[in-house]
């Protein structure tokens, strides 16, 4: 198949997705293509997405789960030097979620548990969207671990910002009934040199938000009560954008402190690294910052 045929098929698939989206919006039916297209659109609106770039879609042949991921590279590289800042946004779409979108709740329950006289309640449809933030040094490069008096407040600040943006817990009568957002601990990737000096290589933190997806009901009243996810997805995209900007700003501040702050008391000074390849052009080894 030549390149023109591939391009034509890709364009046709995109038009098909748009046509499906317009029909589904009227019926409040959100399947994988509709959820993906809406998420991409709101991310594009806040400047985090460019169609056709750094996006991957896969399907697990064992259980038909679908996986969507998009990679972002920060444009503020100069401010954050020597760190490279990146992010990953992704979500999974389970076969159970797909089954609930291809049949109404009443028919699906009948298939699973048989007919009942009274109306049966079902759990809301939720889908989790993940955000992973990373700041890493160039390959082979290291830097001294920042002084605890400097790194401790920075660590607490970035965790507090992510916590305020993502943590969302629903409670009823003093008990947690749902966790709609949260985050992991800040990950610090480093190592220990033979002379006992601790060095830093990368930083990362991940978070998630649950997005409510409308259920498909045969009952018109129940169908009308389901909320469209457009507003929730737009709010999610704005949260991702603000968090990505805060991460870039915070890492830039940390990079400035690392470059200009004096080493901690008792730290052993490292020999400067020189780019001396000699006549044979051999690599001088990995770079060490500071």
PDB file of C-alpha atoms in Angstrom:
ATOM      1  CA  UNK A   1       0.000   0.000   0.000  1.00  0.00           C
ATOM      2  CA  UNK A   2       1.505   3.345  -0.975  1.00  0.00           C
ATOM      3  CA  UNK A   3       1.686   6.481   1.141  1.00  0.00           C
ATOM      4  CA  UNK A   4      -1.261   8.113  -0.582  1.00  0.00           C
ATOM      5  CA  UNK A   5      -3.527   5.181   0.235  1.00  0.00           C
ATOM      6  CA  UNK A   6      -2.517   5.302   3.896  1.00  0.00           C
ATOM      7  CA  UNK A   7      -3.189   9.024   4.039  1.00  0.00           C
ATOM      8  CA  UNK A   8      -6.581   8.567   2.398  1.00  0.00           C
ATOM      9  CA  UNK A   9      -7.629   5.837   4.835  1.00  0.00           C
ATOM     10  CA  UNK A  10      -6.491   7.937   7.797  1.00  0.00           C
ATOM     11  CA  UNK A  11      -8.516  10.883   6.584  1.00  0.00           C
ATOM     12  CA  UNK A  12     -11.542   8.708   5.992  1.00  0.00           C
ATOM     13  CA  UNK A  13     -11.295   7.320   9.529  1.00  0.00           C
ATOM     14  CA  UNK A  14     -11.125  10.843  10.934  1.00  0.00           C
ATOM     15  CA  UNK A  15     -14.241  11.884   8.989  1.00  0.00           C
ATOM     16  CA  UNK A  16     -16.007   8.759  10.196  1.00  0.00           C
ATOM     17  CA  UNK A  17     -15.114   9.579  13.800  1.00  0.00           C
ATOM     18  CA  UNK A  18     -16.480  13.104  13.412  1.00  0.00           C
ATOM     19  CA  UNK A  19     -19.727  11.786  11.897  1.00  0.00           C
ATOM     20  CA  UNK A  20     -20.102   9.275  14.736  1.00  0.00           C
ATOM     21  CA  UNK A  21     -19.473  12.017  17.274  1.00  0.00           C
ATOM     22  CA  UNK A  22     -22.208  14.264  15.907  1.00  0.00           C
ATOM     23  CA  UNK A  23     -24.777  11.447  15.956  1.00  0.00           C
ATOM     24  CA  UNK A  24     -23.797  10.280  19.431  1.00  0.00           C
ATOM     25  CA  UNK A  25     -24.080  13.760  20.934  1.00  0.00           C
ATOM     26  CA  UNK A  26     -27.783  13.757  20.068  1.00  0.00           C
ATOM     27  CA  UNK A  27     -28.301  10.304  21.592  1.00  0.00           C
ATOM     28  CA  UNK A  28     -25.970  10.887  24.559  1.00  0.00           C
ATOM     29  CA  UNK A  29     -24.080   7.728  23.631  1.00  0.00           C
ATOM     30  CA  UNK A  30     -20.382   7.913  24.458  1.00  0.00           C
ATOM     31  CA  UNK A  31     -18.219   5.080  23.186  1.00  0.00           C
ATOM     32  CA  UNK A  32     -14.446   4.913  22.862  1.00  0.00           C
ATOM     33  CA  UNK A  33     -14.199   7.036  19.657  1.00  0.00           C
ATOM     34  CA  UNK A  34     -16.485   9.727  21.074  1.00  0.00           C
ATOM     35  CA  UNK A  35     -14.630   9.880  24.395  1.00  0.00           C
ATOM     36  CA  UNK A  36     -11.254  10.010  22.630  1.00  0.00           C
ATOM     37  CA  UNK A  37     -12.340  12.722  20.164  1.00  0.00           C
ATOM     38  CA  UNK A  38     -13.852  14.885  22.881  1.00  0.00           C
ATOM     39  CA  UNK A  39     -10.788  14.587  25.082  1.00  0.00           C
ATOM     40  CA  UNK A  40      -8.481  15.459  22.186  1.00  0.00           C
ATOM     41  CA  UNK A  41     -10.617  18.461  21.311  1.00  0.00           C
ATOM     42  CA  UNK A  42     -10.632  19.961  24.818  1.00  0.00           C
ATOM     43  CA  UNK A  43      -6.889  19.311  25.196  1.00  0.00           C
ATOM     44  CA  UNK A  44      -6.324  21.088  21.901  1.00  0.00           C
ATOM     45  CA  UNK A  45      -8.415  24.025  23.144  1.00  0.00           C
ATOM     46  CA  UNK A  46      -6.031  24.540  26.100  1.00  0.00           C
ATOM     47  CA  UNK A  47      -2.906  24.061  23.953  1.00  0.00           C
ATOM     48  CA  UNK A  48      -1.874  20.581  25.110  1.00  0.00           C
ATOM     49  CA  UNK A  49      -2.687  18.540  22.008  1.00  0.00           C
ATOM     50  CA  UNK A  50      -1.709  18.555  18.340  1.00  0.00           C
ATOM     51  CA  UNK A  51      -3.463  16.075  16.064  1.00  0.00           C
ATOM     52  CA  UNK A  52      -1.246  13.344  14.671  1.00  0.00           C
ATOM     53  CA  UNK A  53       1.751  14.071  16.924  1.00  0.00           C
ATOM     54  CA  UNK A  54       3.021  11.879  19.782  1.00  0.00           C
ATOM     55  CA  UNK A  55      -0.249   9.953  20.080  1.00  0.00           C
ATOM     56  CA  UNK A  56      -0.483   6.177  20.423  1.00  0.00           C
ATOM     57  CA  UNK A  57      -3.543   3.916  20.460  1.00  0.00           C
ATOM     58  CA  UNK A  58      -3.349   0.212  21.223  1.00  0.00           C
ATOM     59  CA  UNK A  59      -5.758  -2.645  21.848  1.00  0.00           C
ATOM     60  CA  UNK A  60      -5.161  -5.677  24.031  1.00  0.00           C
ATOM     61  CA  UNK A  61      -6.066  -8.718  21.943  1.00  0.00           C
ATOM     62  CA  UNK A  62      -6.553 -10.861  25.048  1.00  0.00           C
ATOM     63  CA  UNK A  63      -9.373  -8.789  26.578  1.00  0.00           C
ATOM     64  CA  UNK A  64     -10.048  -6.077  23.920  1.00  0.00           C
ATOM     65  CA  UNK A  65      -9.135  -3.248  26.312  1.00  0.00           C
ATOM     66  CA  UNK A  66      -8.150  -0.061  24.493  1.00  0.00           C
ATOM     67  CA  UNK A  67      -5.361   2.287  25.554  1.00  0.00           C
ATOM     68  CA  UNK A  68      -4.843   5.902  24.463  1.00  0.00           C
ATOM     69  CA  UNK A  69      -1.719   7.934  25.290  1.00  0.00           C
ATOM     70  CA  UNK A  70      -0.371  11.313  24.294  1.00  0.00           C
ATOM     71  CA  UNK A  71       3.091  12.696  25.052  1.00  0.00           C
ATOM     72  CA  UNK A  72       3.875  16.369  25.677  1.00  0.00           C
ATOM     73  CA  UNK A  73       7.280  18.038  25.616  1.00  0.00           C
ATOM     74  CA  UNK A  74       7.512  21.421  27.286  1.00  0.00           C
ATOM     75  CA  UNK A  75       8.476  24.401  25.149  1.00  0.00           C
ATOM     76  CA  UNK A  76      10.143  26.102  28.139  1.00  0.00           C
ATOM     77  CA  UNK A  77      13.301  23.983  27.883  1.00  0.00           C
ATOM     78  CA  UNK A  78      15.709  26.894  28.244  1.00  0.00           C
ATOM     79  CA  UNK A  79      14.199  28.064  31.537  1.00  0.00           C
ATOM     80  CA  UNK A  80      14.299  24.555  33.032  1.00  0.00           C
ATOM     81  CA  UNK A  81      17.813  23.619  31.934  1.00  0.00           C
ATOM     82  CA  UNK A  82      19.397  21.211  32.609  1.00  0.00           C
ATOM     83  CA  UNK A  83      16.075  19.375  33.069  1.00  0.00           C
ATOM     84  CA  UNK A  84      13.936  18.155  30.171  1.00  0.00           C
ATOM     85  CA  UNK A  85      10.255  18.476  31.064  1.00  0.00           C
ATOM     86  CA  UNK A  86       7.626  16.151  29.614  1.00  0.00           C
ATOM     87  CA  UNK A  87       4.176  14.785  30.396  1.00  0.00           C
ATOM     88  CA  UNK A  88       1.947  11.891  29.424  1.00  0.00           C
ATOM     89  CA  UNK A  89      -1.860  11.920  29.301  1.00  0.00           C
ATOM     90  CA  UNK A  90      -3.713   8.647  28.868  1.00  0.00           C
ATOM     91  CA  UNK A  91      -6.774   6.575  29.580  1.00  0.00           C
ATOM     92  CA  UNK A  92      -7.919   2.960  29.305  1.00  0.00           C
ATOM     93  CA  UNK A  93     -11.265   1.828  27.927  1.00  0.00           C
ATOM     94  CA  UNK A  94     -12.397  -1.535  29.270  1.00  0.00           C
ATOM     95  CA  UNK A  95     -14.608  -4.052  27.424  1.00  0.00           C
ATOM     96  CA  UNK A  96     -17.198  -3.619  30.197  1.00  0.00           C
ATOM     97  CA  UNK A  97     -17.384   0.101  29.482  1.00  0.00           C
ATOM     98  CA  UNK A  98     -17.738  -0.691  25.794  1.00  0.00           C
ATOM     99  CA  UNK A  99     -20.560  -3.175  26.459  1.00  0.00           C
ATOM    100  CA  UNK A 100     -22.510  -0.570  28.431  1.00  0.00           C
ATOM    101  CA  UNK A 101     -22.255   1.838  25.478  1.00  0.00           C
ATOM    102  CA  UNK A 102     -23.465  -0.645  22.859  1.00  0.00           C
ATOM    103  CA  UNK A 103     -26.599  -1.644  24.775  1.00  0.00           C
ATOM    104  CA  UNK A 104     -28.940   0.127  27.159  1.00  0.00           C
ATOM    105  CA  UNK A 105     -28.629  -0.568  30.877  1.00  0.00           C
ATOM    106  CA  UNK A 106     -31.960  -2.414  31.038  1.00  0.00           C
ATOM    107  CA  UNK A 107     -31.083  -4.865  28.234  1.00  0.00           C
ATOM    108  CA  UNK A 108     -27.601  -5.483  29.598  1.00  0.00           C
ATOM    109  CA  UNK A 109     -28.987  -6.268  33.054  1.00  0.00           C
ATOM    110  CA  UNK A 110     -31.522  -8.632  31.529  1.00  0.00           C
ATOM    111  CA  UNK A 111     -28.728 -10.491  29.755  1.00  0.00           C
ATOM    112  CA  UNK A 112     -26.703 -10.756  32.966  1.00  0.00           C
ATOM    113  CA  UNK A 113     -29.265 -11.417  35.718  1.00  0.00           C
ATOM    114  CA  UNK A 114     -32.565 -11.979  33.925  1.00  0.00           C
ATOM    115  CA  UNK A 115     -35.781  -9.975  34.112  1.00  0.00           C
ATOM    116  CA  UNK A 116     -36.969  -8.301  37.302  1.00  0.00           C
ATOM    117  CA  UNK A 117     -40.257  -6.649  38.119  1.00  0.00           C
ATOM    118  CA  UNK A 118     -38.771  -3.578  39.796  1.00  0.00           C
ATOM    119  CA  UNK A 119     -36.377  -1.153  38.159  1.00  0.00           C
ATOM    120  CA  UNK A 120     -32.770  -2.032  38.959  1.00  0.00           C
ATOM    121  CA  UNK A 121     -30.206   0.570  39.940  1.00  0.00           C
ATOM    122  CA  UNK A 122     -26.793   0.506  38.280  1.00  0.00           C
ATOM    123  CA  UNK A 123     -23.497   2.095  39.215  1.00  0.00           C
ATOM    124  CA  UNK A 124     -22.528   5.264  37.313  1.00  0.00           C
ATOM    125  CA  UNK A 125     -20.108   4.937  34.402  1.00  0.00           C
ATOM    126  CA  UNK A 126     -16.712   6.368  35.211  1.00  0.00           C
ATOM    127  CA  UNK A 127     -13.534   6.531  33.186  1.00  0.00           C
ATOM    128  CA  UNK A 128     -10.132   7.424  34.594  1.00  0.00           C
ATOM    129  CA  UNK A 129      -7.822   9.886  32.812  1.00  0.00           C
ATOM    130  CA  UNK A 130      -4.186   9.931  33.955  1.00  0.00           C
ATOM    131  CA  UNK A 131      -1.550  12.660  33.918  1.00  0.00           C
ATOM    132  CA  UNK A 132       2.130  11.836  34.475  1.00  0.00           C
ATOM    133  CA  UNK A 133       4.691  14.635  34.842  1.00  0.00           C
ATOM    134  CA  UNK A 134       8.438  14.104  34.501  1.00  0.00           C
ATOM    135  CA  UNK A 135      11.628  16.171  34.648  1.00  0.00           C
ATOM    136  CA  UNK A 136      14.821  14.375  33.697  1.00  0.00           C
ATOM    137  CA  UNK A 137      18.426  15.270  33.034  1.00  0.00           C
ATOM    138  CA  UNK A 138      19.994  14.487  29.648  1.00  0.00           C
ATOM    139  CA  UNK A 139      21.063  10.880  29.197  1.00  0.00           C
ATOM    140  CA  UNK A 140      24.195  10.118  31.206  1.00  0.00           C
ATOM    141  CA  UNK A 141      24.070  13.393  33.151  1.00  0.00           C
ATOM    142  CA  UNK A 142      23.751  13.774  36.910  1.00  0.00           C
ATOM    143  CA  UNK A 143      23.627  16.558  39.471  1.00  0.00           C
ATOM    144  CA  UNK A 144      24.202  16.678  43.196  1.00  0.00           C
ATOM    145  CA  UNK A 145      21.108  16.009  45.271  1.00  0.00           C
ATOM    146  CA  UNK A 146      19.846  19.393  46.503  1.00  0.00           C
ATOM    147  CA  UNK A 147      20.335  20.285  50.137  1.00  0.00           C
ATOM    148  CA  UNK A 148      17.439  18.976  52.300  1.00  0.00           C
ATOM    149  CA  UNK A 149      16.714  22.503  53.535  1.00  0.00           C
ATOM    150  CA  UNK A 150      16.130  23.509  49.895  1.00  0.00           C
ATOM    151  CA  UNK A 151      14.636  20.311  48.509  1.00  0.00           C
ATOM    152  CA  UNK A 152      12.245  19.671  51.400  1.00  0.00           C
ATOM    153  CA  UNK A 153      10.140  22.836  50.950  1.00  0.00           C
ATOM    154  CA  UNK A 154      10.191  22.398  47.158  1.00  0.00           C
ATOM    155  CA  UNK A 155       8.988  18.804  47.520  1.00  0.00           C
ATOM    156  CA  UNK A 156       6.177  19.852  49.847  1.00  0.00           C
ATOM    157  CA  UNK A 157       5.156  22.731  47.580  1.00  0.00           C
ATOM    158  CA  UNK A 158       4.761  20.678  44.401  1.00  0.00           C
ATOM    159  CA  UNK A 159       2.913  17.871  46.203  1.00  0.00           C
ATOM    160  CA  UNK A 160       0.524  20.403  47.774  1.00  0.00           C
ATOM    161  CA  UNK A 161      -0.191  21.949  44.355  1.00  0.00           C
ATOM    162  CA  UNK A 162      -0.949  18.589  42.726  1.00  0.00           C
ATOM    163  CA  UNK A 163      -3.027  17.542  45.717  1.00  0.00           C
ATOM    164  CA  UNK A 164      -5.142  20.714  45.548  1.00  0.00           C
ATOM    165  CA  UNK A 165      -5.696  20.275  41.810  1.00  0.00           C
ATOM    166  CA  UNK A 166      -6.588  16.571  41.725  1.00  0.00           C
ATOM    167  CA  UNK A 167      -7.693  15.134  45.061  1.00  0.00           C
ATOM    168  CA  UNK A 168     -11.471  14.733  45.108  1.00  0.00           C
ATOM    169  CA  UNK A 169     -13.072  12.435  47.684  1.00  0.00           C
ATOM    170  CA  UNK A 170     -16.818  12.002  48.203  1.00  0.00           C
ATOM    171  CA  UNK A 171     -18.019  11.208  51.709  1.00  0.00           C
ATOM    172  CA  UNK A 172     -21.363  10.223  53.179  1.00  0.00           C
ATOM    173  CA  UNK A 173     -22.028   9.985  56.914  1.00  0.00           C
ATOM    174  CA  UNK A 174     -18.304  10.270  57.581  1.00  0.00           C
ATOM    175  CA  UNK A 175     -17.380   7.410  55.256  1.00  0.00           C
ATOM    176  CA  UNK A 176     -15.591   7.626  51.917  1.00  0.00           C
ATOM    177  CA  UNK A 177     -17.963   6.557  49.160  1.00  0.00           C
ATOM    178  CA  UNK A 178     -15.943   7.478  46.076  1.00  0.00           C
ATOM    179  CA  UNK A 179     -12.460   8.633  45.119  1.00  0.00           C
ATOM    180  CA  UNK A 180     -12.813  10.810  42.024  1.00  0.00           C
ATOM    181  CA  UNK A 181      -9.263  12.129  41.897  1.00  0.00           C
ATOM    182  CA  UNK A 182      -5.892  11.623  43.494  1.00  0.00           C
ATOM    183  CA  UNK A 183      -2.148  11.505  43.006  1.00  0.00           C
ATOM    184  CA  UNK A 184       0.907   9.402  43.793  1.00  0.00           C
ATOM    185  CA  UNK A 185       3.959  10.451  45.783  1.00  0.00           C
ATOM    186  CA  UNK A 186       6.722  12.418  44.120  1.00  0.00           C
ATOM    187  CA  UNK A 187       9.286   9.992  42.706  1.00  0.00           C
ATOM    188  CA  UNK A 188      12.963  10.899  42.948  1.00  0.00           C
ATOM    189  CA  UNK A 189      15.331   8.945  40.724  1.00  0.00           C
ATOM    190  CA  UNK A 190      18.956   9.103  41.741  1.00  0.00           C
ATOM    191  CA  UNK A 191      21.885   7.056  42.911  1.00  0.00           C
ATOM    192  CA  UNK A 192      24.955   6.809  45.082  1.00  0.00           C
ATOM    193  CA  UNK A 193      28.487   7.202  43.768  1.00  0.00           C
ATOM    194  CA  UNK A 194      31.435   5.157  45.047  1.00  0.00           C
ATOM    195  CA  UNK A 195      32.678   8.128  47.066  1.00  0.00           C
ATOM    196  CA  UNK A 196      29.340   8.435  48.884  1.00  0.00           C
ATOM    197  CA  UNK A 197      27.970  11.396  46.954  1.00  0.00           C
ATOM    198  CA  UNK A 198      24.211  11.189  46.289  1.00  0.00           C
ATOM    199  CA  UNK A 199      23.162  12.375  42.840  1.00  0.00           C
ATOM    200  CA  UNK A 200      19.846  13.219  41.153  1.00  0.00           C
ATOM    201  CA  UNK A 201      18.704  12.045  37.699  1.00  0.00           C
ATOM    202  CA  UNK A 202      14.958  12.622  37.385  1.00  0.00           C
ATOM    203  CA  UNK A 203      11.733  13.656  39.145  1.00  0.00           C
ATOM    204  CA  UNK A 204       8.206  12.448  38.421  1.00  0.00           C
ATOM    205  CA  UNK A 205       4.678  12.623  39.810  1.00  0.00           C
ATOM    206  CA  UNK A 206       1.402  11.204  38.515  1.00  0.00           C
ATOM    207  CA  UNK A 207      -2.251  12.032  39.144  1.00  0.00           C
ATOM    208  CA  UNK A 208      -5.701  11.109  37.850  1.00  0.00           C
ATOM    209  CA  UNK A 209      -9.272  12.292  37.586  1.00  0.00           C
ATOM    210  CA  UNK A 210     -12.428  10.237  37.112  1.00  0.00           C
ATOM    211  CA  UNK A 211     -14.770  11.464  34.365  1.00  0.00           C
ATOM    212  CA  UNK A 212     -18.445  10.557  34.529  1.00  0.00           C
ATOM    213  CA  UNK A 213     -19.689   9.046  31.270  1.00  0.00           C
ATOM    214  CA  UNK A 214     -23.453   9.040  30.536  1.00  0.00           C
ATOM    215  CA  UNK A 215     -25.226   5.703  30.755  1.00  0.00           C
ATOM    216  CA  UNK A 216     -27.516   4.524  27.961  1.00  0.00           C
ATOM    217  CA  UNK A 217     -31.071   3.989  29.214  1.00  0.00           C
ATOM    218  CA  UNK A 218     -34.157   2.739  27.466  1.00  0.00           C
ATOM    219  CA  UNK A 219     -36.254   4.765  29.899  1.00  0.00           C
ATOM    220  CA  UNK A 220     -36.536   8.337  28.437  1.00  0.00           C
ATOM    221  CA  UNK A 221     -36.611   9.904  31.907  1.00  0.00           C
ATOM    222  CA  UNK A 222     -33.434   8.184  33.009  1.00  0.00           C
ATOM    223  CA  UNK A 223     -31.772   8.952  29.683  1.00  0.00           C
ATOM    224  CA  UNK A 224     -32.591  12.645  30.034  1.00  0.00           C
ATOM    225  CA  UNK A 225     -31.139  12.736  33.563  1.00  0.00           C
ATOM    226  CA  UNK A 226     -27.681  11.636  32.393  1.00  0.00           C
ATOM    227  CA  UNK A 227     -25.237  14.519  32.172  1.00  0.00           C
ATOM    228  CA  UNK A 228     -23.155  15.197  29.085  1.00  0.00           C
ATOM    229  CA  UNK A 229     -19.391  14.938  29.859  1.00  0.00           C
ATOM    230  CA  UNK A 230     -18.401  17.986  27.789  1.00  0.00           C
ATOM    231  CA  UNK A 231     -18.203  20.442  30.718  1.00  0.00           C
ATOM    232  CA  UNK A 232     -16.382  17.926  32.901  1.00  0.00           C
ATOM    233  CA  UNK A 233     -13.839  17.166  30.179  1.00  0.00           C
ATOM    234  CA  UNK A 234     -13.238  20.871  29.583  1.00  0.00           C
ATOM    235  CA  UNK A 235     -12.611  21.372  33.293  1.00  0.00           C
ATOM    236  CA  UNK A 236     -10.267  18.379  33.269  1.00  0.00           C
ATOM    237  CA  UNK A 237      -8.254  19.805  30.365  1.00  0.00           C
ATOM    238  CA  UNK A 238      -7.906  23.152  32.159  1.00  0.00           C
ATOM    239  CA  UNK A 239      -6.680  21.354  35.283  1.00  0.00           C
ATOM    240  CA  UNK A 240      -4.113  19.417  33.252  1.00  0.00           C
ATOM    241  CA  UNK A 241      -2.900  22.610  31.590  1.00  0.00           C
ATOM    242  CA  UNK A 242      -2.560  24.511  34.873  1.00  0.00           C
ATOM    243  CA  UNK A 243      -0.778  21.593  36.557  1.00  0.00           C
ATOM    244  CA  UNK A 244       1.633  21.171  33.635  1.00  0.00           C
ATOM    245  CA  UNK A 245       2.462  24.890  33.767  1.00  0.00           C
ATOM    246  CA  UNK A 246       2.979  24.762  37.541  1.00  0.00           C
ATOM    247  CA  UNK A 247       5.245  21.717  37.148  1.00  0.00           C
ATOM    248  CA  UNK A 248       7.324  23.524  34.507  1.00  0.00           C
ATOM    249  CA  UNK A 249       7.588  26.614  36.704  1.00  0.00           C
ATOM    250  CA  UNK A 250       8.528  24.633  39.812  1.00  0.00           C
ATOM    251  CA  UNK A 251      11.173  22.560  38.027  1.00  0.00           C
ATOM    252  CA  UNK A 252      12.613  25.756  36.529  1.00  0.00           C
ATOM    253  CA  UNK A 253      12.939  27.211  40.031  1.00  0.00           C
ATOM    254  CA  UNK A 254      14.591  24.027  41.287  1.00  0.00           C
ATOM    255  CA  UNK A 255      17.022  24.098  38.352  1.00  0.00           C
ATOM    256  CA  UNK A 256      17.959  27.693  39.203  1.00  0.00           C
ATOM    257  CA  UNK A 257      18.590  26.787  42.838  1.00  0.00           C
ATOM    258  CA  UNK A 258      20.721  23.812  41.816  1.00  0.00           C
ATOM    259  CA  UNK A 259      22.834  25.936  39.481  1.00  0.00           C
ATOM    260  CA  UNK A 260      23.464  28.791  41.884  1.00  0.00           C
ATOM    261  CA  UNK A 261      23.099  27.482  45.444  1.00  0.00           C
ATOM    262  CA  UNK A 262      26.255  26.463  47.322  1.00  0.00           C
ATOM    263  CA  UNK A 263      26.750  22.746  48.078  1.00  0.00           C
ATOM    264  CA  UNK A 264      25.531  21.426  51.412  1.00  0.00           C
ATOM    265  CA  UNK A 265      27.933  21.264  54.341  1.00  0.00           C
ATOM    266  CA  UNK A 266      30.164  18.210  54.204  1.00  0.00           C
ATOM    267  CA  UNK A 267      29.477  17.541  50.514  1.00  0.00           C
ATOM    268  CA  UNK A 268      32.501  16.443  48.545  1.00  0.00           C
ATOM    269  CA  UNK A 269      33.348  18.638  45.586  1.00  0.00           C
ATOM    270  CA  UNK A 270      33.365  16.888  42.224  1.00  0.00           C
ATOM    271  CA  UNK A 271      36.054  17.321  39.651  1.00  0.00           C
ATOM    272  CA  UNK A 272      34.906  19.421  36.657  1.00  0.00           C
ATOM    273  CA  UNK A 273      34.041  17.478  33.536  1.00  0.00           C
ATOM    274  CA  UNK A 274      35.852  18.485  30.343  1.00  0.00           C
ATOM    275  CA  UNK A 275      34.961  17.608  26.778  1.00  0.00           C
ATOM    276  CA  UNK A 276      38.304  16.051  25.844  1.00  0.00           C
ATOM    277  CA  UNK A 277      37.801  13.496  23.144  1.00  0.00           C
ATOM    278  CA  UNK A 278      41.422  13.391  22.057  1.00  0.00           C
ATOM    279  CA  UNK A 279      42.606  12.578  18.598  1.00  0.00           C
ATOM    280  CA  UNK A 280      40.514   9.429  18.346  1.00  0.00           C
ATOM    281  CA  UNK A 281      37.273  11.257  19.139  1.00  0.00           C
ATOM    282  CA  UNK A 282      36.438   8.963  22.079  1.00  0.00           C
ATOM    283  CA  UNK A 283      33.575   9.884  24.328  1.00  0.00           C
ATOM    284  CA  UNK A 284      34.729  11.600  27.502  1.00  0.00           C
ATOM    285  CA  UNK A 285      31.990   9.967  29.583  1.00  0.00           C
ATOM    286  CA  UNK A 286      28.672  11.108  31.102  1.00  0.00           C
ATOM    287  CA  UNK A 287      28.230  14.707  32.103  1.00  0.00           C
ATOM    288  CA  UNK A 288      28.021  15.769  35.735  1.00  0.00           C
ATOM    289  CA  UNK A 289      26.332  19.071  36.544  1.00  0.00           C
ATOM    290  CA  UNK A 290      27.877  21.105  39.390  1.00  0.00           C
TER     291      UNK A 290
END
